[in-house]
mmCIF file of C-alpha atoms in Angstrom:
data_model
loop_
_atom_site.group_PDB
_atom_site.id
_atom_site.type_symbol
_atom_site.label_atom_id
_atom_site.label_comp_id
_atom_site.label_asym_id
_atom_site.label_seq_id
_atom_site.Cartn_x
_atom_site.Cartn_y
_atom_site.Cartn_z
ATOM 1 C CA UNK M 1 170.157 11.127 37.548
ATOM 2 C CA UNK M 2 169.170 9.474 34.298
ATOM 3 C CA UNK M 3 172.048 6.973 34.481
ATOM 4 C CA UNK M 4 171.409 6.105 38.441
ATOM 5 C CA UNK M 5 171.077 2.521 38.669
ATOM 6 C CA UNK M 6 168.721 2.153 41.645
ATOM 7 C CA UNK M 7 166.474 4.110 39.587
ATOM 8 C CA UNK M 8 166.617 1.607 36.633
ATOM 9 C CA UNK M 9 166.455 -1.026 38.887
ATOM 10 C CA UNK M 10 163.005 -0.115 41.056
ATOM 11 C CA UNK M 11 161.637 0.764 37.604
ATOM 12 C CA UNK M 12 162.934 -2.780 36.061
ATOM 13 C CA UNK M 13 161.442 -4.148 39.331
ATOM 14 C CA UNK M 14 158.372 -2.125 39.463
ATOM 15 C CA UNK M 15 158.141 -3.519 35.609
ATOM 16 C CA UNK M 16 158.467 -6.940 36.399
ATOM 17 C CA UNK M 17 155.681 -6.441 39.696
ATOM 18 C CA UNK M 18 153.249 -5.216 37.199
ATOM 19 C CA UNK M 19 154.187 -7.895 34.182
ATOM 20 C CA UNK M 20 153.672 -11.037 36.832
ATOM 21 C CA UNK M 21 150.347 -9.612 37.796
ATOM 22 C CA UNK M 22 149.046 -8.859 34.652
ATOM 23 C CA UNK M 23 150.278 -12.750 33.391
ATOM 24 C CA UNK M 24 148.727 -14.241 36.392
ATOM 25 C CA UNK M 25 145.470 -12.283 35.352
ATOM 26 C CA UNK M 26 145.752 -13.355 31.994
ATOM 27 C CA UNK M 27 146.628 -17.238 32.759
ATOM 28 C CA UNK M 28 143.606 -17.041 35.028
ATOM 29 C CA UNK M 29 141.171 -15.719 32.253
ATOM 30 C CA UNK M 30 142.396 -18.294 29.821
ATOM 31 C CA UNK M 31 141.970 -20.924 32.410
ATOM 32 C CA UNK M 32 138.689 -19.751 32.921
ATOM 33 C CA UNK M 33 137.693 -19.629 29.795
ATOM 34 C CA UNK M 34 139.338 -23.173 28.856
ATOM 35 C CA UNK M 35 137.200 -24.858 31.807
ATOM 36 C CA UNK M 36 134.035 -22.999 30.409
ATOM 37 C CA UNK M 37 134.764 -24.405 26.837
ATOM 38 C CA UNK M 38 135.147 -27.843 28.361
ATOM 39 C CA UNK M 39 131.804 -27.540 30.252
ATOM 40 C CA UNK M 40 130.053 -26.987 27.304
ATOM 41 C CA UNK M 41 131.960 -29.836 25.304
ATOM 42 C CA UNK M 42 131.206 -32.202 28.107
ATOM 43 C CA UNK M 43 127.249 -31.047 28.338
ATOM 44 C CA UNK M 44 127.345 -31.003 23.818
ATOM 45 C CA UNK M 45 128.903 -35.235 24.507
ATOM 46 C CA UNK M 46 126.063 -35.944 27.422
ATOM 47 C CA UNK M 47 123.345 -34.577 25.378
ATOM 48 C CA UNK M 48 124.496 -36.211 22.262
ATOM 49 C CA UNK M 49 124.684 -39.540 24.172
ATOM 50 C CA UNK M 50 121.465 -39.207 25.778
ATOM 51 C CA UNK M 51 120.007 -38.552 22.333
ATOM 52 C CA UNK M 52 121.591 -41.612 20.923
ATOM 53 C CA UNK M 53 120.241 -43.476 23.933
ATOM 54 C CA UNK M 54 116.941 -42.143 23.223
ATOM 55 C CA UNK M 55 117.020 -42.779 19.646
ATOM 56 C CA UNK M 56 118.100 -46.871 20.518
ATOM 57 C CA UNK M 57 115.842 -47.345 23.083
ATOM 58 C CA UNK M 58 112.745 -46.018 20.860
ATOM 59 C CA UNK M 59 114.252 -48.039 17.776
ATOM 60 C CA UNK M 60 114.458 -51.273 20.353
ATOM 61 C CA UNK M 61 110.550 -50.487 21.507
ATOM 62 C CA UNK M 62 109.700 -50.131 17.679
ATOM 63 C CA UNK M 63 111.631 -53.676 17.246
ATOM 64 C CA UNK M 64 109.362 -55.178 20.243
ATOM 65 C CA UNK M 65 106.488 -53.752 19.250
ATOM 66 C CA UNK M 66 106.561 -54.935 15.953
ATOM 67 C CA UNK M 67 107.357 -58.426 16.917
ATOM 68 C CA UNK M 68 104.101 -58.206 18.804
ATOM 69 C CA UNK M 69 102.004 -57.280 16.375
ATOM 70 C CA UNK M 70 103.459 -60.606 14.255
ATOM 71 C CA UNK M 71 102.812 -62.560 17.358
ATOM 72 C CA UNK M 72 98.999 -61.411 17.308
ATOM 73 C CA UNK M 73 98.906 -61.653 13.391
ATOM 74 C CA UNK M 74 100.176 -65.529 13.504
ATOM 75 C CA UNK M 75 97.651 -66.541 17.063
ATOM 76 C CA UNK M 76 94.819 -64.975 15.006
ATOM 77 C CA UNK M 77 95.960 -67.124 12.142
ATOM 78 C CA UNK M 78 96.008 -70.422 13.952
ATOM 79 C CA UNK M 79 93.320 -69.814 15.521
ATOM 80 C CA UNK M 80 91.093 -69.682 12.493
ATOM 81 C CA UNK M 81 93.204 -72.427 10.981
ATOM 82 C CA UNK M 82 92.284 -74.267 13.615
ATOM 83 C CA UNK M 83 88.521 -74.882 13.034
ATOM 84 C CA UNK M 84 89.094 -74.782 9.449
ATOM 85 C CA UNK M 85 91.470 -77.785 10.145
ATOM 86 C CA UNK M 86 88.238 -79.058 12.469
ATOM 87 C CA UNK M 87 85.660 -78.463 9.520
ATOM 88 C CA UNK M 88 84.536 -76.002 11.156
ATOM 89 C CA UNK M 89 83.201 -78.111 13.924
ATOM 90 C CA UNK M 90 81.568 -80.340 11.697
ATOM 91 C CA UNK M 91 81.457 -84.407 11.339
ATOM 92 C CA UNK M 92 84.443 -85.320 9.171
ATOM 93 C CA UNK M 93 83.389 -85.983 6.384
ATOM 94 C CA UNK M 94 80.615 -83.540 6.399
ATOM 95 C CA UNK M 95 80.929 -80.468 4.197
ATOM 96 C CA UNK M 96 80.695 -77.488 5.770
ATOM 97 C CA UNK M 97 78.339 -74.680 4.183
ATOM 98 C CA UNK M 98 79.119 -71.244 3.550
ATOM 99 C CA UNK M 99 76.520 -70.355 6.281
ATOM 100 C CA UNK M 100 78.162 -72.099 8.854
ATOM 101 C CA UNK M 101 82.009 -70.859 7.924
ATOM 102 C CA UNK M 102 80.411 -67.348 8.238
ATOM 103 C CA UNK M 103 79.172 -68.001 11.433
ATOM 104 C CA UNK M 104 82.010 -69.983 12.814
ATOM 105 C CA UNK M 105 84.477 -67.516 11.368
ATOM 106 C CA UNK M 106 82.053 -64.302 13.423
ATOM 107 C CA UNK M 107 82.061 -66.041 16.224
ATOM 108 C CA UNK M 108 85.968 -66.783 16.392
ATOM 109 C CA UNK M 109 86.200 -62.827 15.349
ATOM 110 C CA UNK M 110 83.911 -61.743 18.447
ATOM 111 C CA UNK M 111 86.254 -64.261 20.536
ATOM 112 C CA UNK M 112 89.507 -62.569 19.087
ATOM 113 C CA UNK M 113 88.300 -59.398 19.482
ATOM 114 C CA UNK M 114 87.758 -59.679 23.384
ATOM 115 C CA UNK M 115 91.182 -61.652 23.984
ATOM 116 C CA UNK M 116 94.545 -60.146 25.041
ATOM 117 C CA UNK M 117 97.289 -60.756 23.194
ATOM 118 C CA UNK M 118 99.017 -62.935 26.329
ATOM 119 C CA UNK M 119 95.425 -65.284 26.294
ATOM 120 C CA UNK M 120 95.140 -65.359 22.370
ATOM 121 C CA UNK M 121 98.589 -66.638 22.772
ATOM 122 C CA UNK M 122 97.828 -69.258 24.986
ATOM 123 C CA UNK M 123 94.544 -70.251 23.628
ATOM 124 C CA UNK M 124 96.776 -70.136 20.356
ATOM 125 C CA UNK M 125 99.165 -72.557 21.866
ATOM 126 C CA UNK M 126 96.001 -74.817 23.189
ATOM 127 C CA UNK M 127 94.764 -75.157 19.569
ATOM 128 C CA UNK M 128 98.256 -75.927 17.259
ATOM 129 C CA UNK M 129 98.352 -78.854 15.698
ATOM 130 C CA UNK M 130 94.790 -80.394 16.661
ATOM 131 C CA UNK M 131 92.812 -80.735 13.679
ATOM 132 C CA UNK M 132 89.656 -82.468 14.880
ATOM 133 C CA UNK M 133 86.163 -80.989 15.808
ATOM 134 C CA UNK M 134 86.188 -83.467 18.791
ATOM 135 C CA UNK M 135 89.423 -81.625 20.067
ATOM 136 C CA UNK M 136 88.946 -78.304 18.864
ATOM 137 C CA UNK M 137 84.883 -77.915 19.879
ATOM 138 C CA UNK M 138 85.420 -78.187 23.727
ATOM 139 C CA UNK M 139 88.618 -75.893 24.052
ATOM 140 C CA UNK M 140 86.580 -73.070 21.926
ATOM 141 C CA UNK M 141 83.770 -73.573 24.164
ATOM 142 C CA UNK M 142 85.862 -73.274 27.029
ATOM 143 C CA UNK M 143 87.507 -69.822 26.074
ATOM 144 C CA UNK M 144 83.734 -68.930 25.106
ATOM 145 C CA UNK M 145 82.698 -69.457 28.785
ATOM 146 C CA UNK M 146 86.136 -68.033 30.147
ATOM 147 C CA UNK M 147 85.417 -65.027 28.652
ATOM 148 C CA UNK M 148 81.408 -64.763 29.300
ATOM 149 C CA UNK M 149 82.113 -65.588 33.037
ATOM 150 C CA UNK M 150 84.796 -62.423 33.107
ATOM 151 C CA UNK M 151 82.408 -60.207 31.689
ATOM 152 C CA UNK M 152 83.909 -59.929 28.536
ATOM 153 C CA UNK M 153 81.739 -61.622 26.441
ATOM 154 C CA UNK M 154 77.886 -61.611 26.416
ATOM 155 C CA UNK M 155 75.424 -65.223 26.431
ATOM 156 C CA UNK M 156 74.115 -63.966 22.694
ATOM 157 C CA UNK M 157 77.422 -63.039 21.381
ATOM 158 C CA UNK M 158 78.516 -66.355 20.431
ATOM 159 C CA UNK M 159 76.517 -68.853 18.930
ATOM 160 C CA UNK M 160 78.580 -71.867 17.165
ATOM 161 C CA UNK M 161 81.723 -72.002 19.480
ATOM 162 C CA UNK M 162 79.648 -71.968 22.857
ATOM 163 C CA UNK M 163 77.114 -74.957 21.482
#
């Protein structure tokens, strides 16, 4: 009986029936377990993209941001260059006394102060490259009653730049 060869041969097949089930079980599990480590190196490359994303975009707002603040920095300049290039509103001619520089230069500070950094700009703009009180007076005085007709600035606030 030991040497029967239908024996040997339902047990060889018997063999094999088990061997292909247990490989298709194990070629599933390693499939398995190959898609779940790609999942997770697909969601590790999103999220490290997103972060680098994140990182540009705040390093690009930082960038505009700062160019901003050199934009306000260089309108505030001029526009205090401006009636110091004026005298102050003065005569040419006329020296200007520290009194009046420290009232001019409050008064262009109060102005400043109540401007946005798109009208500073443009005001800013308005004021480059004149250098006369004639010139420079009536655009100050201008802003000046802009600014007290939005609300933004009171009558008392300004005394120089609104005369």
């Amino acid at each position: 009986m030991a040497g029967d060869d239908r024996i040997k041969k339902f047990r060889k097949e018997e063999r094999a029936s088990k061997d292909k089930k247990r490989n298709e079980r194990e070629a599933a599990e390693k499939k398995a377990l190959e898609d779940k480590k790609k999942a997770a190196e697909e969601q590790e490359r999103l999220s490290k993209e997103a972060e680098e994303a994140a990182k540009a975009e705040r390093a690009e707002g930082k960038k505009a941001k700062e160019a901003a603040k050199n934009a306000v920095k260089k309108n505030k300049r001029t526009l205090k260059t401006s009636l110091k290039d004026a005298n102050y509103l003065l005569p040419t001619g006329q020296e200007a006394p520290a009194k009046r520089i420290d009232e001019v230069l409050n008064d262009v500070d109060a102005v400043i102060a109540k401007l946005e950094p798109e009208e500073m700009a443009i005001l800013a703009s308005k004021l480059n490259g004149l250098k006369v009180a004639d010139a420079v007076g009536p655009i100050w005085k201008e802003e000046v009653e802009r600014l007290t007709g939005a609300g933004k600035l009171k009558e008392g606030d300004v005394k120089v730049l609104s005369a």
